[in-house]
Coordinates of C-alpha atoms in Angstrom, one line a residue:
M1 CA -12.1 -4.7 17.0
G2 CA -13.7 -7.6 18.9
T3 CA -16.7 -9.7 17.8
P4 CA -18.7 -7.8 15.2
P5 CA -22.3 -6.8 16.1
L6 CA -25.1 -9.2 15.5
S7 CA -27.0 -6.6 13.4
P8 CA -24.8 -6.3 10.3
W9 CA -27.2 -4.2 8.3
A10 CA -26.8 -1.2 10.5
V11 CA -26.7 1.9 8.3
L12 CA -24.1 4.6 8.3
V13 CA -24.5 6.9 11.3
P14 CA -23.4 10.4 10.6
T15 CA -21.8 11.0 14.0
L16 CA -20.8 14.5 14.6
V17 CA -17.3 13.7 15.8
L18 CA -14.8 16.2 14.4
V19 CA -11.3 15.1 13.5
G20 CA -9.0 17.5 15.4
L21 CA -10.2 21.0 14.9
W22 CA -11.5 20.3 11.4
A23 CA -14.8 22.0 10.6
P24 CA -15.7 21.8 6.9
C25 CA -17.6 24.6 5.3
V26 CA -21.3 24.1 4.7
V27 CA -22.0 23.3 1.1
S28 CA -23.9 26.4 0.0
R29 CA -24.2 25.6 -3.8
Q30 CA -24.0 22.6 -6.0
P31 CA -20.4 21.5 -6.3
N32 CA -18.7 20.3 -9.4
F33 CA -17.8 16.6 -9.5
I34 CA -14.9 14.9 -11.2
I35 CA -14.7 11.1 -10.9
I36 CA -11.4 9.7 -12.3
L37 CA -11.4 6.0 -12.7
A38 CA -8.1 4.2 -13.4
D39 CA -8.2 0.8 -15.1
D40 CA -6.4 -2.3 -13.6
L41 CA -4.6 -0.1 -11.1
G42 CA -3.0 -1.9 -8.1
W43 CA -3.5 -0.7 -4.5
G44 CA 0.3 -0.4 -4.3
D45 CA 0.6 1.7 -7.5
L46 CA 0.3 4.9 -5.5
G47 CA 3.3 6.2 -3.6
A48 CA 1.0 7.4 -0.9
N49 CA 0.0 3.8 -0.3
W50 CA 3.2 1.9 -1.0
A51 CA 6.7 3.4 -0.4
E52 CA 8.3 1.4 -3.2
T53 CA 6.2 3.3 -5.8
K54 CA 8.0 6.5 -7.0
E55 CA 6.1 7.4 -10.1
T56 CA 3.0 9.2 -8.7
P57 CA 4.0 12.6 -7.3
H58 CA 0.8 14.3 -8.4
L59 CA -1.4 11.6 -6.9
D60 CA 0.7 11.7 -3.7
Q61 CA 0.2 15.4 -3.5
L62 CA -3.6 14.8 -4.0
A63 CA -3.5 12.5 -1.0
A64 CA -1.6 15.1 1.0
E65 CA -4.2 17.8 0.2
G66 CA -7.2 15.5 0.6
T67 CA -8.3 12.3 2.3
R68 CA -6.9 8.8 1.5
F69 CA -9.1 5.8 1.9
V70 CA -7.2 2.6 2.5
D71 CA -10.1 0.2 2.9
F72 CA -11.9 1.1 -0.3
H73 CA -13.2 -1.5 -2.8
S74 CA -14.5 -1.9 -6.3
A75 CA -17.9 -3.5 -6.7
A76 CA -16.5 -6.2 -8.9
S77 CA -13.1 -7.4 -10.0
T78 CA -13.6 -6.8 -13.7
C79 CA -14.5 -3.9 -16.0
S80 CA -18.1 -3.7 -17.0
P81 CA -19.7 -4.8 -13.7
S82 CA -17.5 -2.4 -11.7
R83 CA -18.4 0.5 -14.0
A84 CA -22.1 -0.3 -13.9
S85 CA -22.0 -0.3 -10.1
L86 CA -20.3 3.0 -10.0
L87 CA -23.0 4.6 -12.2
T88 CA -26.0 3.0 -10.5
G89 CA -24.9 2.4 -6.9
R90 CA -26.1 -1.2 -7.3
L91 CA -24.4 -4.6 -7.5
G92 CA -24.5 -6.6 -10.7
L93 CA -27.1 -9.0 -9.4
R94 CA -29.4 -5.9 -9.1
N95 CA -28.4 -3.9 -12.2
G96 CA -28.0 -6.9 -14.5
V97 CA -24.3 -6.4 -15.5
T98 CA -22.5 -9.4 -14.2
H99 CA -19.7 -9.8 -16.8
N100 CA -18.1 -7.8 -19.6
F101 CA -19.7 -6.7 -22.9
A102 CA -18.1 -7.5 -26.2
I103 CA -17.4 -5.3 -29.3
S104 CA -20.4 -6.9 -31.0
S105 CA -22.8 -6.7 -28.0
L106 CA -26.3 -5.5 -28.8
G107 CA -27.1 -4.7 -25.2
G108 CA -25.5 -2.9 -22.3
L109 CA -26.4 -1.5 -19.0
P110 CA -30.2 -2.1 -18.9
R111 CA -32.3 0.9 -19.8
N112 CA -34.5 0.7 -16.7
E113 CA -31.4 1.4 -14.6
T114 CA -31.0 5.1 -13.8
T115 CA -27.4 6.3 -14.1
L116 CA -25.7 8.9 -11.9
A117 CA -25.4 11.2 -15.0
E118 CA -29.2 11.0 -15.5
V119 CA -29.9 12.1 -11.9
L120 CA -27.3 14.9 -12.0
R121 CA -28.4 16.2 -15.4
E122 CA -32.0 16.4 -14.1
A123 CA -30.6 18.4 -11.1
G124 CA -29.1 21.0 -13.5
Y125 CA -25.6 19.6 -14.1
S126 CA -23.7 19.5 -17.4
T127 CA -22.5 15.9 -17.8
G128 CA -19.6 14.5 -19.7
A129 CA -17.9 11.1 -20.0
I130 CA -14.4 10.9 -21.3
G131 CA -12.5 7.6 -21.8
K132 CA -13.5 4.0 -21.6
W133 CA -17.2 3.2 -21.5
H134 CA -17.7 -0.6 -21.7
L135 CA -21.4 -0.5 -20.8
G136 CA -22.8 -1.0 -24.3
H137 CA -22.3 1.2 -27.3
H138 CA -25.1 0.0 -29.7
G139 CA -28.2 2.1 -30.1
H140 CA -29.5 3.6 -26.8
H141 CA -26.8 2.0 -24.7
H142 CA -24.3 4.7 -25.9
P143 CA -23.2 7.2 -23.2
N144 CA -25.2 10.0 -24.9
S145 CA -28.4 8.0 -24.2
R146 CA -27.4 7.3 -20.6
G147 CA -27.4 10.8 -19.3
F148 CA -24.1 12.2 -20.7
D149 CA -24.4 15.4 -22.7
Y150 CA -20.9 14.8 -24.1
Y151 CA -18.8 11.7 -24.8
F152 CA -15.2 11.3 -26.1
G153 CA -13.5 8.0 -25.8
I154 CA -13.2 4.4 -26.7
P155 CA -16.5 2.4 -26.2
Y156 CA -14.7 -0.6 -24.5
S157 CA -11.2 -1.6 -23.4
H158 CA -8.4 -0.4 -25.7
D159 CA -7.1 -3.9 -26.2
M160 CA -10.4 -4.8 -28.0
G161 CA -9.3 -3.7 -31.4
C162 CA -6.2 -3.5 -33.5
T163 CA -4.1 -0.3 -33.9
D164 CA -1.2 0.8 -36.0
T165 CA 1.0 1.2 -32.8
P166 CA 0.0 -1.8 -30.7
G167 CA 2.1 -0.8 -27.7
Y168 CA 3.2 -3.3 -25.0
N169 CA 1.1 -6.3 -24.3
L170 CA 1.6 -10.0 -23.3
P171 CA 1.4 -11.7 -25.6
P172 CA 2.3 -8.9 -28.1
C173 CA -0.4 -8.1 -30.7
P174 CA 0.2 -7.3 -34.3
P175 CA -0.7 -4.0 -35.9
C176 CA -3.9 -3.6 -38.0
P177 CA -3.7 -4.9 -41.6
R178 CA -3.5 -2.1 -44.2
H179 CA -4.5 -4.1 -47.2
S180 CA -6.9 -6.9 -48.0
T181 CA -4.0 -8.9 -49.3
T182 CA -2.0 -8.6 -46.0
A183 CA -1.5 -12.0 -44.4
R184 CA -3.5 -12.2 -41.3
V185 CA -1.6 -12.8 -38.1
V186 CA -3.9 -14.7 -35.6
R187 CA -2.8 -14.6 -32.0
K188 CA -4.6 -15.7 -28.9
D189 CA -6.1 -12.8 -27.0
C190 CA -5.5 -10.3 -29.8
Y191 CA -8.1 -8.5 -31.9
T192 CA -6.8 -8.4 -35.5
E193 CA -9.9 -8.0 -37.7
V194 CA -11.4 -4.7 -36.6
A195 CA -9.6 -1.5 -35.7
L196 CA -10.1 0.2 -32.4
P197 CA -12.5 3.2 -32.7
L198 CA -12.3 6.6 -31.0
L199 CA -15.7 8.4 -30.7
E200 CA -16.8 11.9 -30.1
N201 CA -20.5 11.6 -29.1
V202 CA -21.8 9.2 -31.8
T203 CA -19.2 10.0 -34.4
I204 CA -16.1 7.9 -35.0
V205 CA -13.3 10.4 -35.3
Q206 CA -10.4 7.9 -35.7
Q207 CA -10.2 4.3 -36.5
P208 CA -7.7 2.9 -35.6
V209 CA -7.0 5.0 -32.5
E210 CA -3.5 6.5 -32.2
L211 CA -2.7 5.2 -28.7
G212 CA 0.4 7.3 -28.3
S213 CA -1.6 10.5 -28.2
L214 CA -4.6 9.2 -26.3
A215 CA -3.6 10.5 -22.8
R216 CA -3.0 14.0 -24.1
R217 CA -6.3 14.0 -26.0
Y218 CA -8.2 12.8 -22.9
A219 CA -6.7 15.6 -20.9
E220 CA -7.5 18.2 -23.6
E221 CA -11.1 17.1 -23.9
A222 CA -11.5 17.1 -20.1
E223 CA -10.2 20.7 -20.0
R224 CA -12.5 21.8 -22.8
F225 CA -15.6 20.2 -21.2
I226 CA -14.8 21.9 -17.8
Q227 CA -14.3 25.2 -19.5
R228 CA -17.5 24.9 -21.5
A229 CA -19.6 24.1 -18.4
S230 CA -17.9 26.9 -16.4
A231 CA -18.6 29.4 -19.2
K232 CA -22.3 28.5 -19.1
G233 CA -22.4 28.9 -15.3
Q234 CA -23.5 25.3 -14.9
P235 CA -22.2 22.9 -12.3
F236 CA -20.6 19.9 -14.0
F237 CA -20.1 16.2 -13.6
L238 CA -17.1 14.8 -15.4
Y239 CA -16.6 11.0 -15.5
L240 CA -13.0 10.5 -16.7
A241 CA -12.4 6.7 -17.2
L242 CA -8.7 6.4 -18.1
A243 CA -7.1 3.8 -20.4
H244 CA -4.2 3.6 -17.8
M245 CA -3.2 1.0 -16.5
H246 CA -4.8 -1.5 -18.7
V247 CA -2.7 -3.1 -21.5
P248 CA -1.6 -2.3 -24.1
L249 CA 0.7 0.2 -22.4
V250 CA 2.1 3.0 -24.6
P251 CA 4.5 5.0 -22.5
P252 CA 5.2 8.5 -23.9
L253 CA 8.9 8.2 -24.1
P254 CA 11.5 5.4 -23.9
P255 CA 11.4 4.4 -20.2
A256 CA 14.1 5.8 -18.0
P257 CA 16.5 3.2 -16.5
G258 CA 14.9 1.4 -13.6
R259 CA 11.3 2.6 -14.3
G260 CA 10.3 0.1 -16.9
I261 CA 7.4 0.3 -19.2
Y262 CA 4.8 0.1 -16.4
G263 CA 6.5 2.8 -14.4
A264 CA 6.7 5.1 -17.4
S265 CA 3.0 4.6 -18.1
L266 CA 2.1 5.1 -14.5
G267 CA 4.0 8.4 -14.5
E268 CA 2.0 9.4 -17.6
M269 CA -1.3 8.7 -15.8
D270 CA -0.1 10.6 -12.8
A271 CA 0.7 13.6 -14.9
L272 CA -2.7 13.5 -16.5
V273 CA -4.4 13.5 -13.1
G274 CA -2.2 16.4 -12.1
R275 CA -3.3 18.4 -15.1
V276 CA -7.0 17.8 -14.5
K277 CA -6.6 18.8 -10.8
E278 CA -4.9 22.0 -12.0
V279 CA -7.8 22.8 -14.2
A280 CA -10.3 22.2 -11.4
D281 CA -8.3 24.4 -9.1
S282 CA -8.4 27.2 -11.6
L283 CA -12.2 27.4 -11.2
G284 CA -11.6 28.3 -7.5
R285 CA -10.4 25.9 -4.8
G286 CA -13.3 24.4 -3.1
S287 CA -15.7 24.5 -6.0
T288 CA -14.9 21.0 -7.2
L289 CA -14.9 17.6 -5.6
L290 CA -12.3 15.2 -7.2
W291 CA -12.6 11.5 -6.5
F292 CA -9.9 9.2 -7.8
T293 CA -10.1 5.4 -7.7
G294 CA -9.8 2.3 -9.7
D295 CA -12.2 -0.3 -11.3
N296 CA -10.4 -3.4 -10.0
G297 CA -7.0 -4.7 -9.1
P298 CA -4.1 -5.4 -11.5
W299 CA -4.2 -8.0 -14.3
A300 CA -1.6 -10.4 -12.9
Q301 CA -1.3 -12.5 -16.1
K302 CA 0.4 -9.6 -17.8
C303 CA 3.5 -10.1 -15.6
E304 CA 5.7 -7.0 -15.6
L305 CA 3.0 -5.0 -17.3
A306 CA 0.7 -5.5 -14.3
G307 CA 0.6 -3.3 -11.2
R308 CA 1.5 -3.7 -7.5
L309 CA -0.8 -5.4 -5.1
G310 CA 0.9 -3.8 -2.0
P311 CA 0.3 -6.2 1.0
F312 CA -2.8 -7.7 -0.5
V313 CA -1.2 -10.8 -2.0
G314 CA -3.9 -13.4 -1.3
A315 CA -1.3 -15.8 0.0
W316 CA -3.7 -18.7 0.7
Q317 CA -4.7 -18.7 -3.0
R318 CA -1.2 -18.2 -4.3
Q319 CA 0.0 -21.2 -2.4
R320 CA -2.5 -23.3 -4.3
G321 CA -1.9 -21.7 -7.8
G322 CA -3.3 -18.9 -9.8
S323 CA -3.5 -15.1 -9.3
S324 CA -5.2 -13.4 -6.4
A325 CA -5.8 -10.1 -8.3
K326 CA -8.2 -9.0 -11.0
Q327 CA -11.1 -11.4 -11.6
T328 CA -10.9 -12.8 -8.1
T329 CA -12.6 -12.0 -4.8
W330 CA -9.3 -11.8 -2.9
E331 CA -8.4 -8.4 -1.6
G332 CA -6.0 -7.8 -4.5
G333 CA -8.9 -8.1 -6.9
H334 CA -11.1 -5.5 -5.4
R335 CA -9.2 -3.3 -2.9
V336 CA -8.3 -0.3 -4.9
P337 CA -6.7 3.2 -4.2
A338 CA -9.1 6.0 -3.4
L339 CA -8.4 9.7 -2.9
V340 CA -10.9 12.5 -2.4
Y341 CA -9.9 16.1 -2.8
W342 CA -12.2 19.0 -2.0
P343 CA -10.5 22.0 -0.4
G344 CA -12.4 23.5 2.5
H345 CA -14.7 20.5 2.8
V346 CA -12.6 17.3 2.8
P347 CA -9.8 17.3 5.4
A348 CA -6.3 17.3 4.1
S349 CA -3.6 14.8 5.1
R350 CA -6.1 12.4 6.5
T351 CA -6.2 8.7 6.2
S352 CA -9.5 6.9 6.7
Q353 CA -9.9 3.3 7.7
A354 CA -13.7 3.3 6.9
L355 CA -14.9 0.4 4.9
L356 CA -16.1 2.1 1.6
S357 CA -16.9 1.1 -1.9
I358 CA -17.2 2.4 -5.4
L359 CA -20.9 1.8 -4.9
D360 CA -21.0 4.8 -2.5
I361 CA -20.1 7.3 -5.2
F362 CA -23.6 7.4 -6.6
P363 CA -25.6 8.1 -3.4
T364 CA -22.9 10.4 -2.0
L365 CA -22.8 12.7 -5.1
V366 CA -26.6 12.6 -5.4
A367 CA -26.9 13.9 -1.8
L368 CA -24.2 16.5 -2.2
A369 CA -26.0 17.8 -5.3
G370 CA -29.3 18.1 -3.4
A371 CA -31.0 15.5 -5.6
A372 CA -33.0 12.4 -4.8
L373 CA -32.2 8.8 -5.3
P374 CA -34.3 7.0 -8.0
P375 CA -37.4 5.3 -6.5
N376 CA -38.5 1.7 -6.5
R377 CA -35.2 0.1 -6.1
R378 CA -32.6 -0.7 -3.4
F379 CA -29.0 0.5 -3.3
D380 CA -25.9 -1.2 -2.1
G381 CA -24.0 2.1 -1.8
L382 CA -24.2 4.6 1.1
D383 CA -24.2 8.3 1.4
V384 CA -20.7 8.6 2.9
S385 CA -20.5 12.4 2.9
P386 CA -20.0 12.3 6.8
V387 CA -17.0 10.2 6.2
L388 CA -15.7 12.5 3.5
F389 CA -16.1 15.5 5.8
G390 CA -14.2 13.8 8.6
W391 CA -17.3 13.7 10.9
S392 CA -17.3 9.9 11.0
D393 CA -15.1 7.0 10.1
V394 CA -18.0 4.5 10.0
G395 CA -18.7 2.9 6.6
H396 CA -20.3 -0.4 5.6
K397 CA -20.9 -3.0 8.2
V398 CA -21.3 -5.6 5.4
L399 CA -19.8 -5.5 2.0
L400 CA -20.4 -8.0 -0.7
H401 CA -17.8 -9.2 -3.2
P402 CA -19.4 -10.8 -6.4
N403 CA -17.7 -13.5 -8.5
S404 CA -15.8 -11.8 -11.3
G405 CA -14.5 -14.6 -13.6
A406 CA -12.0 -16.6 -11.6
A407 CA -14.5 -19.0 -9.8
G408 CA -18.2 -19.5 -9.5
K409 CA -21.0 -18.1 -11.6
A410 CA -20.3 -14.5 -12.6
G411 CA -22.0 -11.9 -10.4
E412 CA -23.1 -14.4 -7.7
I413 CA -22.2 -13.4 -4.1
E414 CA -19.9 -16.0 -2.6
A415 CA -17.6 -13.8 -0.6
L416 CA -18.4 -11.0 1.9
R417 CA -16.8 -8.7 4.5
L418 CA -18.3 -8.2 8.0
A419 CA -16.3 -5.7 10.0
Q420 CA -12.7 -7.0 10.0
Y421 CA -13.7 -10.5 8.9
K422 CA -13.7 -11.8 5.3
A423 CA -15.7 -14.9 4.5
F424 CA -15.3 -17.1 1.4
Y425 CA -17.9 -19.6 0.3
T426 CA -16.0 -20.1 -3.0
T427 CA -12.4 -19.5 -3.8
G428 CA -10.4 -19.6 -7.0
G429 CA -7.4 -18.1 -8.7
A430 CA -7.3 -16.3 -12.0
L431 CA -4.6 -16.9 -14.6
A432 CA -1.3 -15.9 -13.2
C433 CA 2.0 -14.8 -14.8
D434 CA 3.4 -18.3 -14.5
G435 CA 0.4 -19.7 -16.4
S436 CA -1.2 -21.4 -13.4
T437 CA -4.8 -21.1 -12.3
G438 CA -6.4 -21.9 -9.0
P439 CA -9.3 -24.3 -9.4
A440 CA -12.6 -23.3 -7.8
Q441 CA -13.2 -24.7 -4.4
Q442 CA -16.4 -24.5 -2.3
H443 CA -16.2 -24.0 1.4
H444 CA -19.0 -25.0 3.7
P445 CA -18.6 -23.8 6.4
P446 CA -16.8 -20.8 4.8
L447 CA -13.2 -19.8 5.1
I448 CA -12.9 -16.8 7.4
F449 CA -9.9 -14.5 7.6
N450 CA -9.3 -11.8 10.2
L451 CA -7.9 -9.0 8.0
V452 CA -6.7 -7.0 11.0
R453 CA -4.2 -9.7 11.8
D454 CA -3.9 -11.3 8.4
I455 CA -4.0 -8.7 5.6
Q456 CA -2.3 -11.1 3.3
E457 CA -5.1 -13.6 3.6
Q458 CA -2.7 -16.3 4.4
E459 CA -4.2 -18.4 7.3
P460 CA -8.0 -18.7 7.7
L461 CA -9.3 -19.0 11.2
D462 CA -9.4 -22.5 12.7
V463 CA -13.0 -23.8 12.4
A464 CA -12.7 -25.1 16.0
S465 CA -11.4 -21.8 17.4
R466 CA -13.5 -19.7 19.7
E467 CA -13.1 -16.7 17.4
Y468 CA -14.5 -18.6 14.4
Q469 CA -17.4 -20.0 16.3
A470 CA -18.2 -16.5 17.7
V471 CA -18.2 -14.8 14.3
L472 CA -19.8 -17.5 12.1
P473 CA -23.4 -16.9 13.2
A474 CA -23.2 -13.2 12.4
I475 CA -21.6 -13.9 9.0
S476 CA -24.2 -16.5 8.2
R477 CA -27.0 -14.1 9.1
A478 CA -25.5 -11.3 7.0
Y479 CA -25.1 -13.5 4.0
A480 CA -28.7 -14.8 4.2
Q481 CA -30.0 -11.3 4.7
A482 CA -28.0 -10.0 1.7
L483 CA -29.3 -12.7 -0.6
Q484 CA -32.9 -12.2 0.6
D485 CA -32.6 -8.4 0.1
I486 CA -31.5 -8.9 -3.5
A487 CA -34.2 -11.5 -4.2
A488 CA -36.8 -9.0 -3.0
D489 CA -35.5 -6.1 -5.1
N490 CA -36.5 -4.7 -8.4
V491 CA -33.7 -6.2 -10.4
S492 CA -32.7 -5.8 -14.1
V493 CA -31.4 -8.3 -16.7
A494 CA -28.8 -7.2 -19.2
D495 CA -28.9 -8.3 -22.9
Y496 CA -25.6 -10.0 -23.7
S497 CA -26.6 -11.1 -27.2
Q498 CA -24.2 -10.3 -30.0
D499 CA -24.4 -9.3 -33.7
P500 CA -21.4 -8.4 -35.9
A501 CA -23.5 -5.5 -37.1
A502 CA -23.1 -3.8 -33.7
I503 CA -19.3 -3.5 -34.1
P504 CA -18.4 0.2 -34.5
C505 CA -17.1 0.7 -38.0
C506 CA -16.5 3.9 -39.8
N507 CA -16.2 2.3 -43.3
V508 CA -17.2 -1.3 -43.8
Q509 CA -15.6 -1.2 -47.3
H510 CA -12.1 -0.8 -45.8
V511 CA -9.9 -3.4 -44.2
G512 CA -10.4 -3.4 -40.5
C513 CA -12.9 -0.5 -40.8
R514 CA -10.0 1.8 -41.4
C515 CA -10.8 5.4 -42.2
H516 CA -8.7 6.1 -45.2
G517 CA -7.4 9.6 -45.8
A518 CA -7.6 10.5 -42.1
T519 CA -5.1 13.1 -41.0
R520 CA -3.1 12.9 -37.7
D521 CA -4.5 16.2 -36.6
P522 CA -7.1 15.4 -33.9
H523 CA -8.9 18.7 -34.5
V524 CA -9.4 17.9 -38.2
E525 CA -10.4 14.4 -37.4
S526 CA -13.0 15.5 -34.9
R527 CA -14.9 17.3 -37.7
T528 CA -15.0 14.3 -40.0
P529 CA -18.6 13.0 -40.2
W530 CA -18.1 9.2 -39.9
L531 CA -21.1 8.0 -38.1
C532 CA -21.1 5.2 -35.5
L533 CA -23.8 2.9 -36.7

């Protein structure tokens, strides 16, 4: 690709270059939107990306009928910051969410940040969130107060509470205690005192959650939400944040030989996506844009319960210890699968090399809905609809990768991408399957990799080389301009204070907040008035 341009902040240019004979239809009415966000999914977990993966026929079909983005990135390598960026179009240094919230968090995504759901609801959309939230659940940080008309799901990660069927995790976690006299089993990284809650709007409908039926219930609630919106004649925005592929894994049946627990769970996720696509198609092909992606890379410390990185192994880091996946700024931490399906608008069987981000979902959907971006703030995402339509393959010139737990202060920018070049001012490895971690190292001048030649991030450019000396000034300028732009913005600060009173509990008198007398019938449970305090 040659030496990158000296003006890295060039914006996306909607060049009218058609791909082949493709000419998408003009959007004549507000489309429906479905965003499906997988959890801890590896880039190589889709067969369309990685031939070794055989468990994703529905996602592979989605890729064949839509466009696959192979240089697509999460906005952080951990849960809460990535989700906050999806719903605001802004990095954590701007929206205030730089690390994960706890079950006892009083705060959440700052109230002065405007969510995608709030913008689309104002534009006439019916808005629903199903699945994991993890952006604050106490008081006005609940999804119903952040623009979503309907919510059904778990307010944080599904390993942040005990259940009666703990599933597969490393280390394995014990089930919830049933009686106050039950001997407590304390294990590192396991929540043993409070049961995991399932909410419908602000009501706890099950505590602890029955994890084995969760995928089915998410699919059923997604279908009901779509049908309700369609019956009202409203366009809809559905944000479906899956529990897959985060641990604990609870495969639907004993895994078939050769598939393993992870493969069986991956197949369940694939079937869920296929069902949602089928429901969307039933409304009329072309009426709904479906965007599938992930929040960050696989959680390597979970060993065989973690996903596939594909070629993005972060070899330089792995040679020095630690994981190069989730929580890191190596490609395996933030390069995620991405598929967009919209018949008649998004070209089928196309692979795009455009440098895109989860940050782009917000401005792109706002533009397609005919709405306006919130004023008095700057956005890190771009309206990439020309890329979706196949008119252009130009995305970001510069993309920032915030620290996400492995090294450096959380949320700070110490790695960035400029064209094909990736620069690290700080490196570090997260906890790996073998128990190793990679200590944080600062680099001045930065490590620079040419990802076109070295996708495994194995050998940084020689500082004395002509290529390094040619690209370093542009990277330095891009880095300085990015930090200056953030410093001059209207930024928010999240409240990370905690109070045990903020923990969702349907009955404080019962062990683990267990709801006694609850039936296994989800439709009966959904009518039980246990309030989320």
